Amino acid sequence: MRWSRLHIPTLRDDPAEAEVVSHKLLLRAGYVRQLSAGLYCYLYLAKRSLHKVEQIVREEMDRIGAQEIYTPELHPAEIWKESGRWDAIGGDMFRLKDRWGREHCLGMTEEEVVTFIARGELRSYKQLPQIWYQIQAKFRDEPRPKSGLMRVRRFTMKDSYTFDMDKAGLDAAYDRHHAAYCRIFDRCGLQYLPVEAHSGPMGGSESCEFMVPSPAGEDWIVECPESGYRANLEKAVTEPRPPEAPDPCGDAGPEEFPTPGRKTIEEVAAFDGQPASSHIKSLLMVAGNRPLMVLLRGDDQLNELKLAQRLEGELARPAHPEEIRGCLGAGAGYIGPVGADGLELLADSALEGRRNMVAGANKDGFHLRGVTPGRDFTAGYSDLREAREGDSDVESGSPVRCRKAIEVGHIFKLGDKYSKSMGLSVLNEQGRSVTPVMGSYGIGIERILTGAIEQGHDEAGMALPASIAPFEAVVTPVNVKNDAQRKVAEVLYDQMGRLGVDVLLDDRYERAGVKFKDADLIGIPYRVTVGRRVSDGLVELSERKTKRSENVTIGKLAAMLKRRIADAMPKAGAGGSA
RNA sequence: CGGGGCGUGGCGCAGUCUGGUAGCGCGCCUGCUUUGGGAGCAGGAAGUCGGGGGUUCGAAUCCCUCCGCCCCGACCA
């Protein structure tokens, strides 16, 4: 392609609305333009780059025997009602009515649609297993789109779905996807980590997220370098940190003391001199219609997903102030487990074995000291707290650390949630009707590009991996008015094109500095500079990432560059783990 | 949905407090010069000051209202 004919609207200044690096660079380098909040137009460079990502994804999906299909983005409400998700999903789903008033939605994911297809087609165990995938637009009415392409309302997803006769088949399909995803992210040149994740409303038993560590990420991952444990924060299980002060001795039992006006743990801790870790945090929650009390160490936070798990999937909400007073006769700052008769008490395991702690007295203006779990109240223990940096790893006992990351992929073992609710069954070898088990596997195409930019950039702009950069090389004649330079540039451009190099010719009538800055900004991995030295039969080859350059004989350039690019191409199995 | 910020030629911004003919840098167009890291000179085009309503002799500026975008939080398949 000839740059002079392309629309690559690079900007000299950072756009005011962009905060994160990838967002700034995507705008500055002329990859994208914003249509409205969370909606982006992909210009030529973005489209080329994303197309390369999609091709890598296709190749690796095909390699595990997946079949590419396409299903509409617009879905009738009926199938979502069958699975139960029409009601289970809240405002995140775009819903609309057609002219007859029939309800529809824009697909956020496609379990219902593929199950609809499958139940109409699959009859026999002989037809299984199946792996279907597509690369297609997904819509989510995000409450707060942000960070450029990171969190948007329309994005491109590769989503695949597997159908197997049994758990063993699903396990195999899941493992093959895991391997395919590693190959994909390796080939896209990403540093990434597979982590244990929470399945959420998607359902199912097991899930794994593929995370690209980056300060711009929105998820937290918890990891132990010692044991190799890695999990999403919302799923992570750790051993609590030791309390800041040892528990006081003695068996005196709870003793009331006045704490007027001190409601928060911090205020009471500052008042009574005991650290937060010696306090019991008491939260009144409501699950369905029944109130229950959740107990945590004063310096821990409740992980609501873990609580929901403990309640067998039921979501609990914090009680309203009137409910708290009605239930316990005191305000939120003064409630506690002692004497909270009739309430179900759920305690975090960090409280097990502790003695003589401080808790609310269920009486405004008073707390209790000397509260010992198990003696002064009876609770069921389970893991309810959010993991924190510095907690101990369950296996190795070493401290865990937390990092921010971008979720680029997520794979789920769904089980029979959709096949059962939507009536998919096949006959097995014995002629009996069996419900197949399903898996579902997603990759955010744009997030791969975003992650690659976040991980590969400098002051000058993007430094993209050769596999997903919009072009592999650019040929830059320094002075287009110089016939010799222009001619050599044209020849090299032709030669490289014939060798299959994805090359761009910067034939613009611009000064050299402008061309160099633009090439650096849009992140082309190699630049061939055709300048004064052509008279000596030499051109310059420079690498974007390392900024290294060397003089090369004109006749040898094309073949040499071809080899260079092949060597630089990120490869599967190269171990892109961060 | 709560809190904060912003909206002025394509981009980045000043002007708003204290009302009085809309400005700067970059970009764009034409010409000449220049040509290895965002050139110089000369000339030029381009703005319903986010929309609507009000106050005023007069509104980018003051008041009311609506809309949009960004950030923090809530939320989040």
XYZ file of C-alpha atoms (C1' of nucleotides) in Angstrom:
655
model
C 0.000 0.000 0.000
C 1.054 3.546 -0.691
C 0.780 5.833 2.294
C -0.062 8.832 0.116
C -3.364 7.159 -0.792
C -4.312 6.030 2.706
C -6.296 7.778 5.389
C -4.114 7.552 8.478
C -5.059 10.615 10.496
C -2.249 10.842 13.044
C -2.435 13.575 15.664
C 0.394 15.560 17.171
C -1.299 16.146 20.508
C -2.851 13.679 22.893
C -6.628 13.908 22.642
C -7.984 15.458 25.818
C -10.511 12.728 26.533
C -7.982 9.885 26.611
C -6.394 8.794 29.867
C -4.910 5.333 29.399
C -1.987 4.742 27.059
C -3.715 2.461 24.586
C -6.621 4.872 24.244
C -4.332 7.828 23.605
C -2.253 5.960 21.087
C -5.182 4.421 19.230
C -6.534 7.920 18.697
C -3.211 9.619 18.027
C -2.026 6.964 15.613
C -5.234 7.235 13.641
C -6.455 3.704 14.382
C -9.873 4.591 15.757
C -12.351 7.395 16.118
C -15.053 7.550 18.745
C -18.692 7.570 17.717
C -20.108 7.922 21.225
C -19.463 6.589 24.720
C -18.252 3.006 24.343
C -18.697 2.960 20.557
C -15.681 3.188 18.291
C -15.158 3.307 14.548
C -12.175 1.273 13.415
C -10.205 3.018 10.689
C -7.868 1.295 8.294
C -4.974 0.563 10.657
C -7.159 -0.823 13.429
C -9.043 -2.952 10.967
C -5.827 -4.408 9.536
C -4.443 -5.140 12.962
C -7.651 -6.672 14.287
C -7.946 -8.714 11.129
C -4.541 -10.222 11.826
C -5.598 -11.057 15.366
C -8.725 -12.721 14.015
C -6.698 -14.754 11.542
C -4.469 -16.064 14.295
C -7.541 -16.958 16.302
C -9.075 -18.739 13.296
C -5.959 -20.759 12.637
C -5.693 -21.915 16.210
C -9.390 -22.689 16.535
C -9.316 -24.642 13.290
C -6.300 -26.513 14.604
C -8.368 -27.989 17.447
C -11.093 -28.997 15.039
C -13.458 -26.112 15.674
C -15.882 -25.125 12.927
C -16.508 -21.480 12.170
C -20.174 -20.499 12.011
C -22.131 -17.275 12.152
C -25.281 -16.474 14.090
C -27.187 -13.173 14.135
C -26.414 -10.504 16.687
C -30.140 -9.849 17.060
C -31.917 -12.495 19.138
C -35.576 -13.154 19.841
C -36.380 -12.932 23.568
C -37.910 -16.429 23.651
C -34.665 -18.357 23.760
C -33.335 -16.148 26.560
C -36.539 -16.743 28.477
C -36.069 -20.478 28.077
C -32.611 -20.398 29.625
C -33.864 -18.058 32.341
C -31.341 -15.380 31.514
C -33.879 -12.903 30.110
C -34.752 -12.166 33.727
C -31.460 -13.099 35.353
C -29.504 -10.489 33.416
C -30.188 -6.917 34.343
C -29.495 -3.679 32.570
C -26.414 -5.014 30.821
C -28.458 -6.379 27.978
C -29.617 -4.178 25.140
C -33.316 -4.919 24.640
C -35.585 -3.702 21.881
C -38.925 -4.417 20.244
C -39.635 -4.976 16.597
C -42.519 -3.282 14.794
C -44.958 -5.910 16.034
C -43.933 -5.348 19.595
C -42.006 -8.611 19.843
C -39.115 -8.460 22.260
C -35.543 -8.912 21.111
C -32.080 -8.322 22.452
C -28.605 -7.769 21.097
C -26.400 -10.734 21.889
C -23.894 -10.407 24.737
C -22.951 -14.056 24.287
C -24.558 -16.884 22.380
C -25.189 -19.952 24.539
C -28.913 -19.743 23.850
C -28.496 -19.464 20.103
C -26.076 -22.342 19.702
C -28.168 -24.506 22.018
C -31.182 -23.647 19.881
C -29.287 -24.844 16.791
C -27.962 -27.914 18.548
C -31.294 -29.131 19.846
C -32.733 -28.926 16.364
C -29.889 -30.855 14.789
C -28.122 -33.155 17.203
C -29.868 -36.494 17.652
C -27.218 -39.074 18.300
C -24.071 -39.598 20.321
C -22.449 -40.320 16.966
C -22.696 -36.604 16.145
C -20.726 -35.590 19.223
C -18.433 -34.032 20.128
C -18.884 -30.711 18.338
C -16.912 -27.469 18.566
C -18.493 -24.406 16.970
C -17.096 -20.919 16.989
C -17.641 -17.518 15.520
C -15.996 -14.109 15.462
C -18.698 -11.560 15.754
C -19.988 -8.396 17.413
C -21.218 -8.505 20.975
C -23.198 -5.826 22.754
C -23.247 -4.909 26.415
C -24.933 -1.851 27.818
C -22.057 -1.048 30.148
C -23.004 1.305 32.965
C -19.680 3.017 32.471
C -17.747 2.491 29.258
C -14.144 3.581 29.729
C -10.489 3.446 28.750
C -10.899 3.480 24.986
C -11.357 -0.008 23.586
C -10.953 -1.610 27.006
C -14.537 -1.419 28.143
C -17.029 -0.700 25.400
C -20.632 -1.304 24.465
C -19.870 -3.046 21.177
C -16.871 -5.268 20.707
C -15.721 -8.250 18.714
C -15.641 -11.606 20.403
C -14.443 -14.978 19.336
C -16.865 -17.255 21.111
C -16.881 -21.012 20.874
C -19.153 -23.690 22.257
C -18.569 -27.383 22.775
C -21.043 -30.239 23.057
C -19.929 -33.494 24.613
C -21.565 -36.663 25.861
C -20.028 -36.568 29.303
C -17.779 -34.841 31.778
C -14.650 -36.507 30.397
C -15.451 -35.177 26.943
C -16.018 -31.688 28.314
C -12.743 -31.847 30.220
C -10.934 -32.698 26.993
C -12.648 -29.909 25.052
C -11.814 -27.461 27.819
C -8.171 -28.529 27.870
C -7.911 -28.188 24.110
C -9.285 -24.680 24.330
C -6.852 -23.857 27.084
C -3.983 -24.977 24.879
C -5.368 -23.145 21.834
C -5.702 -19.950 23.865
C -2.097 -20.172 25.003
C -1.004 -20.552 21.388
C -3.157 -17.611 20.339
C -1.859 -15.249 23.006
C 1.719 -16.424 22.426
C 1.397 -15.719 18.733
C -0.078 -12.296 19.426
C 3.064 -11.522 21.389
C 1.306 -11.005 24.714
C 2.602 -11.581 28.208
C -0.312 -13.288 29.919
C -1.371 -15.507 32.799
C -4.113 -18.105 33.023
C -5.860 -17.672 36.384
C -8.646 -19.422 38.268
C -11.809 -17.436 37.834
C -15.375 -17.160 38.949
C -18.044 -18.335 36.524
C -20.596 -15.767 37.649
C -24.074 -15.850 36.168
C -22.664 -17.769 33.209
C -23.014 -20.851 35.370
C -20.920 -23.958 35.365
C -18.312 -25.587 37.491
C -14.893 -24.387 36.425
C -13.521 -21.402 34.624
C -10.179 -19.897 33.726
C -9.384 -16.356 32.726
C -6.463 -15.309 30.565
C -5.036 -12.128 31.994
C -2.626 -9.609 30.524
C -0.880 -7.845 33.416
C -1.036 -4.085 32.953
C -1.586 -1.089 35.204
C -4.413 -0.128 32.857
C -6.258 -3.368 33.632
C -9.520 -3.434 35.529
C -9.201 -6.808 37.194
C -6.953 -7.846 40.033
C -5.101 -11.098 40.045
C -3.718 -12.709 43.178
C -0.619 -14.829 42.750
C 1.932 -16.697 44.771
C 5.311 -16.833 43.025
C 6.287 -19.695 45.339
C 3.492 -22.172 44.637
C 2.394 -20.829 41.259
C -1.111 -20.209 42.576
C -2.959 -17.639 40.498
C -6.556 -16.501 40.756
C -8.841 -13.619 40.079
C -9.236 -11.538 43.224
C -12.948 -12.318 43.423
C -12.157 -16.020 43.461
C -8.844 -16.079 45.331
C -8.605 -18.091 48.555
C -5.770 -17.288 50.930
C -4.768 -17.779 54.544
C -5.349 -14.679 56.668
C -2.480 -12.477 57.740
C -1.605 -12.883 61.409
C -3.473 -10.343 63.583
C -1.517 -7.214 64.388
C -1.710 -7.880 68.116
C -2.025 -11.197 69.993
C -5.410 -11.891 71.546
C -5.588 -10.911 75.240
C -5.590 -13.779 77.784
C -8.365 -14.455 80.242
C -11.824 -16.016 80.321
C -13.815 -13.201 81.847
C -16.329 -13.079 79.011
C -17.843 -10.131 77.227
C -17.697 -6.806 79.000
C -19.575 -3.745 77.850
C -17.787 -0.423 77.477
C -19.012 2.945 76.181
C -17.951 4.086 72.713
C -20.074 7.152 72.172
C -20.092 8.429 68.614
C -17.584 5.784 67.446
C -19.238 3.798 64.723
C -16.602 2.604 62.302
C -13.974 0.007 63.109
C -11.275 2.657 62.643
C -12.938 5.005 65.119
C -13.440 2.333 67.757
C -9.932 0.974 67.187
C -8.445 4.434 67.674
C -10.580 4.795 70.816
C -9.917 1.470 72.545
C -6.330 1.048 71.347
C -6.935 -2.379 69.821
C -5.949 -2.772 66.140
C -8.670 -3.398 63.553
C -7.559 -7.024 63.324
C -8.728 -7.524 66.935
C -12.222 -6.311 66.098
C -15.136 -8.243 64.690
C -16.818 -6.567 61.737
C -20.535 -7.368 61.840
C -22.642 -6.898 58.721
C -26.372 -7.452 58.588
C -27.288 -8.806 55.187
C -30.593 -9.831 53.680
C -30.825 -12.893 51.465
C -34.238 -13.258 49.926
C -36.331 -12.152 52.876
C -34.282 -13.503 55.701
C -31.726 -11.434 57.553
C -28.387 -12.921 58.468
C -25.256 -11.619 60.078
C -21.874 -11.848 58.415
C -18.817 -11.648 60.649
C -15.351 -10.690 59.461
C -12.110 -9.589 61.000
C -12.101 -5.810 61.343
C -9.421 -5.344 58.700
C -11.054 -7.613 56.110
C -13.617 -6.901 53.430
C -16.568 -9.073 52.513
C -16.339 -10.840 49.159
C -19.966 -10.917 48.064
C -19.383 -13.681 45.542
C -18.059 -15.939 48.250
C -21.058 -15.114 50.403
C -23.356 -15.918 47.506
C -21.571 -19.234 47.096
C -22.039 -19.972 50.788
C -25.749 -19.217 50.316
C -25.915 -21.632 47.388
C -26.090 -18.936 44.759
C -28.492 -16.633 46.532
C -27.387 -13.013 46.375
C -27.486 -11.075 49.622
C -27.784 -7.318 49.965
C -26.799 -5.098 52.862
C -29.742 -4.471 55.210
C -31.288 -1.013 55.302
C -30.772 1.067 58.468
C -34.399 0.470 59.593
C -33.996 -3.261 59.128
C -30.828 -3.247 61.231
C -32.525 -1.355 64.049
C -35.648 -3.504 63.825
C -33.598 -6.658 63.974
C -30.991 -5.781 66.587
C -32.178 -2.629 68.335
C -29.060 -0.654 67.503
C -27.526 1.324 64.670
C -25.155 -0.159 62.119
C -22.020 0.895 64.005
C -22.998 -0.907 67.202
C -24.241 -4.311 66.117
C -22.494 -7.550 66.975
C -22.931 -11.303 67.226
C -23.367 -11.559 70.998
C -27.052 -11.810 71.782
C -28.061 -11.694 68.134
C -30.339 -14.615 68.904
C -32.354 -16.102 66.138
C -30.105 -14.716 63.440
C -28.066 -17.013 61.304
C -24.409 -16.109 61.909
C -21.922 -16.635 59.087
C -18.330 -16.042 60.084
C -15.212 -15.805 58.018
C -12.683 -18.498 58.800
C -10.174 -15.856 59.945
C -12.233 -15.594 63.151
C -11.963 -19.277 63.991
C -9.902 -19.823 67.155
C -9.632 -16.137 68.014
C -10.260 -14.958 71.589
C -11.276 -11.832 73.442
C -12.097 -9.643 70.484
C -14.072 -6.418 70.274
C -17.555 -6.303 68.773
C -20.680 -4.149 68.809
C -22.960 -4.579 71.829
C -26.270 -4.243 69.929
C -26.806 -1.132 72.014
C -26.171 2.356 70.683
C -22.973 3.855 72.038
C -21.549 0.601 73.412
C -19.171 -2.145 72.341
C -18.100 -5.379 74.001
C -14.582 -6.514 74.710
C -13.623 -10.074 75.601
C -15.777 -11.582 72.874
C -14.681 -15.116 72.013
C -16.156 -16.832 68.983
C -17.569 -20.272 69.800
C -18.110 -19.410 73.441
C -20.040 -16.153 73.238
C -21.774 -16.910 69.988
C -22.071 -19.797 67.576
C -21.423 -19.265 63.894
C -20.778 -21.320 60.781
C -17.290 -20.718 59.428
C -16.320 -20.414 55.800
C -14.114 -18.327 53.577
C -15.931 -15.038 53.070
C -13.223 -12.400 52.958
C -11.574 -10.744 50.005
C -7.962 -11.822 49.551
C -5.370 -9.114 50.111
C -1.760 -8.463 49.264
C 0.309 -9.976 52.052
C -2.086 -12.832 52.839
C -0.428 -16.225 52.935
C -0.742 -18.694 50.118
C -2.712 -21.776 51.155
C -0.156 -24.175 49.728
C 3.241 -22.548 50.246
C 2.505 -20.174 53.103
C 4.413 -17.436 51.298
C 2.815 -14.022 50.946
C 0.697 -13.490 47.846
C 0.888 -10.388 45.672
C -1.799 -8.585 43.691
C -1.499 -7.177 40.181
C -3.852 -5.407 37.826
C -4.622 -7.104 34.549
C -6.723 -6.993 31.408
C -8.983 -9.978 30.818
C -8.463 -11.126 27.226
C -10.057 -14.555 27.397
C -12.312 -16.657 29.591
C -13.168 -20.321 29.286
C -16.026 -22.073 31.113
C -17.187 -25.576 31.774
C -20.909 -24.963 31.585
C -22.170 -28.474 32.260
C -25.844 -28.985 31.445
C -27.182 -25.554 32.419
C -28.229 -24.638 28.886
C -28.705 -28.076 27.369
C -31.063 -28.966 30.217
C -33.065 -25.749 30.413
C -33.427 -25.573 26.657
C -34.120 -29.212 26.028
C -31.083 -30.454 24.156
C -30.741 -34.216 24.276
C -29.290 -37.002 22.161
C -29.545 -40.776 22.221
C -26.605 -42.690 23.618
C -25.329 -46.092 22.550
C -28.030 -47.760 24.591
C -30.720 -45.727 22.860
C -31.336 -43.707 26.006
C -31.865 -39.977 25.979
C -28.898 -38.103 27.413
C -28.295 -34.379 28.029
C -24.981 -33.316 26.496
C -22.637 -31.122 28.515
C -21.432 -27.839 27.141
C -18.482 -25.530 27.404
C -18.207 -21.922 26.362
C -15.033 -20.040 25.515
C -14.520 -16.362 24.746
C -11.767 -14.067 23.518
C -12.032 -10.284 23.332
C -10.442 -9.446 19.993
C -9.957 -5.734 20.645
C -8.546 -6.434 24.072
C -5.704 -8.361 22.473
C -4.752 -5.235 20.545
C -5.283 -3.054 23.609
C -3.160 -5.358 25.749
C -0.410 -5.465 23.127
C -0.303 -1.665 23.060
C -0.292 -1.420 26.851
C 2.610 -3.859 26.965
C 4.416 -2.509 23.901
C 4.832 1.241 23.666
C 7.278 4.058 24.412
C 7.326 7.858 24.215
C 7.283 7.692 20.417
C 4.196 5.501 20.155
C 3.236 1.873 19.703
C 5.752 -0.934 19.345
C 3.547 -3.781 18.184
C 4.521 -7.417 17.690
C 5.080 -8.232 14.012
C 2.189 -10.694 14.081
C -0.492 -8.103 14.755
C 1.008 -4.799 13.596
C -1.009 -3.289 10.737
C 2.070 -3.611 8.492
C 5.262 -5.564 8.957
C 7.515 -2.986 7.369
C 7.524 0.485 5.894
C 9.825 1.731 3.143
C 10.663 5.387 3.664
C 12.346 7.403 0.920
C 13.825 10.354 2.760
C 13.489 12.777 -0.111
C 10.827 11.940 -2.681
C 12.214 14.603 -4.996
C 15.395 12.581 -5.271
C 14.856 10.268 -8.250
C 17.416 7.698 -7.159
C 15.910 7.389 -3.703
C 12.388 7.187 -5.000
C 13.326 4.568 -7.556
C 15.174 2.381 -5.051
C 12.257 2.674 -2.626
C 9.840 1.537 -5.339
C 12.054 -1.408 -6.262
C 12.453 -2.525 -2.655
C 8.732 -2.139 -2.061
C 8.034 -4.380 -5.061
C 10.591 -6.997 -4.083
C 9.323 -7.184 -0.539
C 5.747 -7.431 -1.719
C 6.675 -10.325 -3.992
C 8.336 -12.081 -1.059
C 5.083 -11.816 0.853
C 6.142 -9.098 3.265
C 3.223 -6.952 4.390
C 4.839 -3.686 3.427
C 3.825 -0.044 3.247
C 5.516 2.532 1.014
C 5.673 5.989 2.555
C 5.550 7.919 -0.700
C 4.091 11.017 0.906
C 5.439 14.401 -0.005
C 6.634 15.022 3.537
C 9.919 15.741 5.199
C 11.797 12.802 6.665
C 11.128 13.763 10.255
C 7.378 13.650 9.761
C 7.569 10.203 8.183
C 9.792 8.824 10.928
C 7.547 10.148 13.665
C 4.447 8.722 12.022
C 6.028 5.308 11.433
C 7.122 5.161 15.072
C 3.708 6.272 16.259
C 1.687 3.663 14.396
C 4.099 0.982 15.505
C 5.410 -0.673 12.344
C 8.077 -3.195 13.446
C 10.618 -2.510 10.670
C 11.549 0.551 8.674
C 13.698 0.645 5.576
C 15.090 4.140 5.162
C 16.183 5.022 1.649
C 18.423 8.063 1.935
C 21.737 9.516 0.853
C 23.592 6.246 1.063
C 21.743 4.848 -1.971
C 24.623 6.261 -3.961
C 26.801 3.757 -2.077
C 24.257 1.026 -2.703
C 23.080 1.058 0.912
C 19.792 1.537 2.764
C 19.115 1.528 6.465
C 17.083 -1.112 8.265
C 15.790 -0.196 11.703
C 13.767 -2.049 14.277
C 10.962 -0.163 16.001
C 11.107 -1.942 19.328
C 14.856 -1.793 19.976
C 15.561 1.326 17.899
C 18.584 -0.504 16.521
C 19.530 0.161 12.916
C 22.104 -1.029 10.413
C 23.135 -0.356 6.824
C 22.244 -3.061 4.331
C 23.177 -3.572 0.701
C 20.176 -2.777 -1.465
C 20.255 -6.091 -3.289
C 20.233 -8.086 -0.046
C 17.616 -6.088 1.778
C 14.381 -7.790 0.762
C 15.446 -11.332 1.543
C 17.153 -10.282 4.747
C 14.097 -8.409 5.967
C 11.871 -11.322 5.114
C 14.034 -13.536 7.316
C 14.145 -10.935 10.084
C 10.389 -10.709 10.203
C 10.011 -14.477 10.281
C 12.471 -14.654 13.182
C 10.744 -11.837 15.055
C 7.283 -13.324 14.640
C 6.030 -14.410 18.092
C 5.573 -18.158 18.151
C 3.237 -20.492 19.963
C 4.847 -22.273 22.856
C 7.449 -19.577 23.231
C 6.167 -19.121 26.755
C 4.476 -15.768 26.846
C 3.586 -16.192 30.475
C 4.153 -13.031 32.414
C -27.426 6.024 39.793
C -24.099 9.317 43.337
C -19.600 12.632 43.213
C -16.189 15.616 40.245
C -14.421 17.829 35.592
C -15.172 19.439 30.729
C -17.909 21.211 26.048
C -14.932 27.687 21.945
C -12.553 26.211 13.506
C -9.904 19.243 12.335
C -6.532 18.668 17.199
C -4.656 21.052 21.803
C -5.996 25.329 24.458
C -6.851 30.904 26.176
C -10.980 34.135 26.774
C -16.095 33.177 31.171
C -14.817 35.372 37.671
C -15.436 41.423 36.163
C -21.070 41.191 29.610
C -18.947 45.394 24.863
C -16.871 43.388 17.164
C -14.010 35.431 18.865
C -8.120 34.669 19.878
C -3.314 31.532 20.160
C -0.347 27.070 18.753
C -0.605 22.890 15.606
C -3.063 21.049 11.319
C -5.433 22.437 6.354
C -5.120 25.320 1.201
C -1.746 28.403 -2.437
C 3.244 30.045 -3.717
C 8.546 30.196 -3.000
C 12.644 28.174 -0.299
C 14.036 23.720 2.456
C 14.693 18.059 2.663
C 17.789 12.099 7.874
C 13.693 13.024 13.470
C 6.897 16.730 13.620
C 11.030 23.111 8.469
C 11.044 28.734 7.120
C 8.721 32.936 4.854
C 4.398 35.138 2.507
C -0.705 34.815 1.539
C -5.460 32.262 2.558
C -9.822 29.166 4.111
C -12.324 27.482 8.125
C -16.058 28.663 14.375
C -24.629 27.946 15.019
C -18.625 29.425 21.324
C -22.934 21.696 22.754
C -28.805 22.727 22.178
C -33.088 25.506 23.871
C -35.109 29.362 26.844
C -34.377 33.830 29.799
C -31.971 38.648 31.729
C -29.777 42.893 29.039
C -29.203 48.304 24.550
C -25.683 44.208 24.058
C -24.290 37.236 26.177
C -18.886 32.483 24.687
C -19.255 35.333 29.432
C -24.955 36.110 33.960
C -29.651 32.868 35.147
C -32.824 28.399 34.050
C -33.073 23.888 31.451
C -31.751 19.909 28.377
C -27.804 17.089 25.886
C -22.985 15.046 25.230
C -17.987 13.443 26.687
C -14.194 12.136 30.463
C -12.671 10.630 35.512
C -13.851 8.396 40.634
C -17.475 5.304 42.900
C -21.774 2.052 42.493
C -22.499 -1.670 38.868
C -20.487 -5.411 35.571
C -21.074 -12.604 31.856
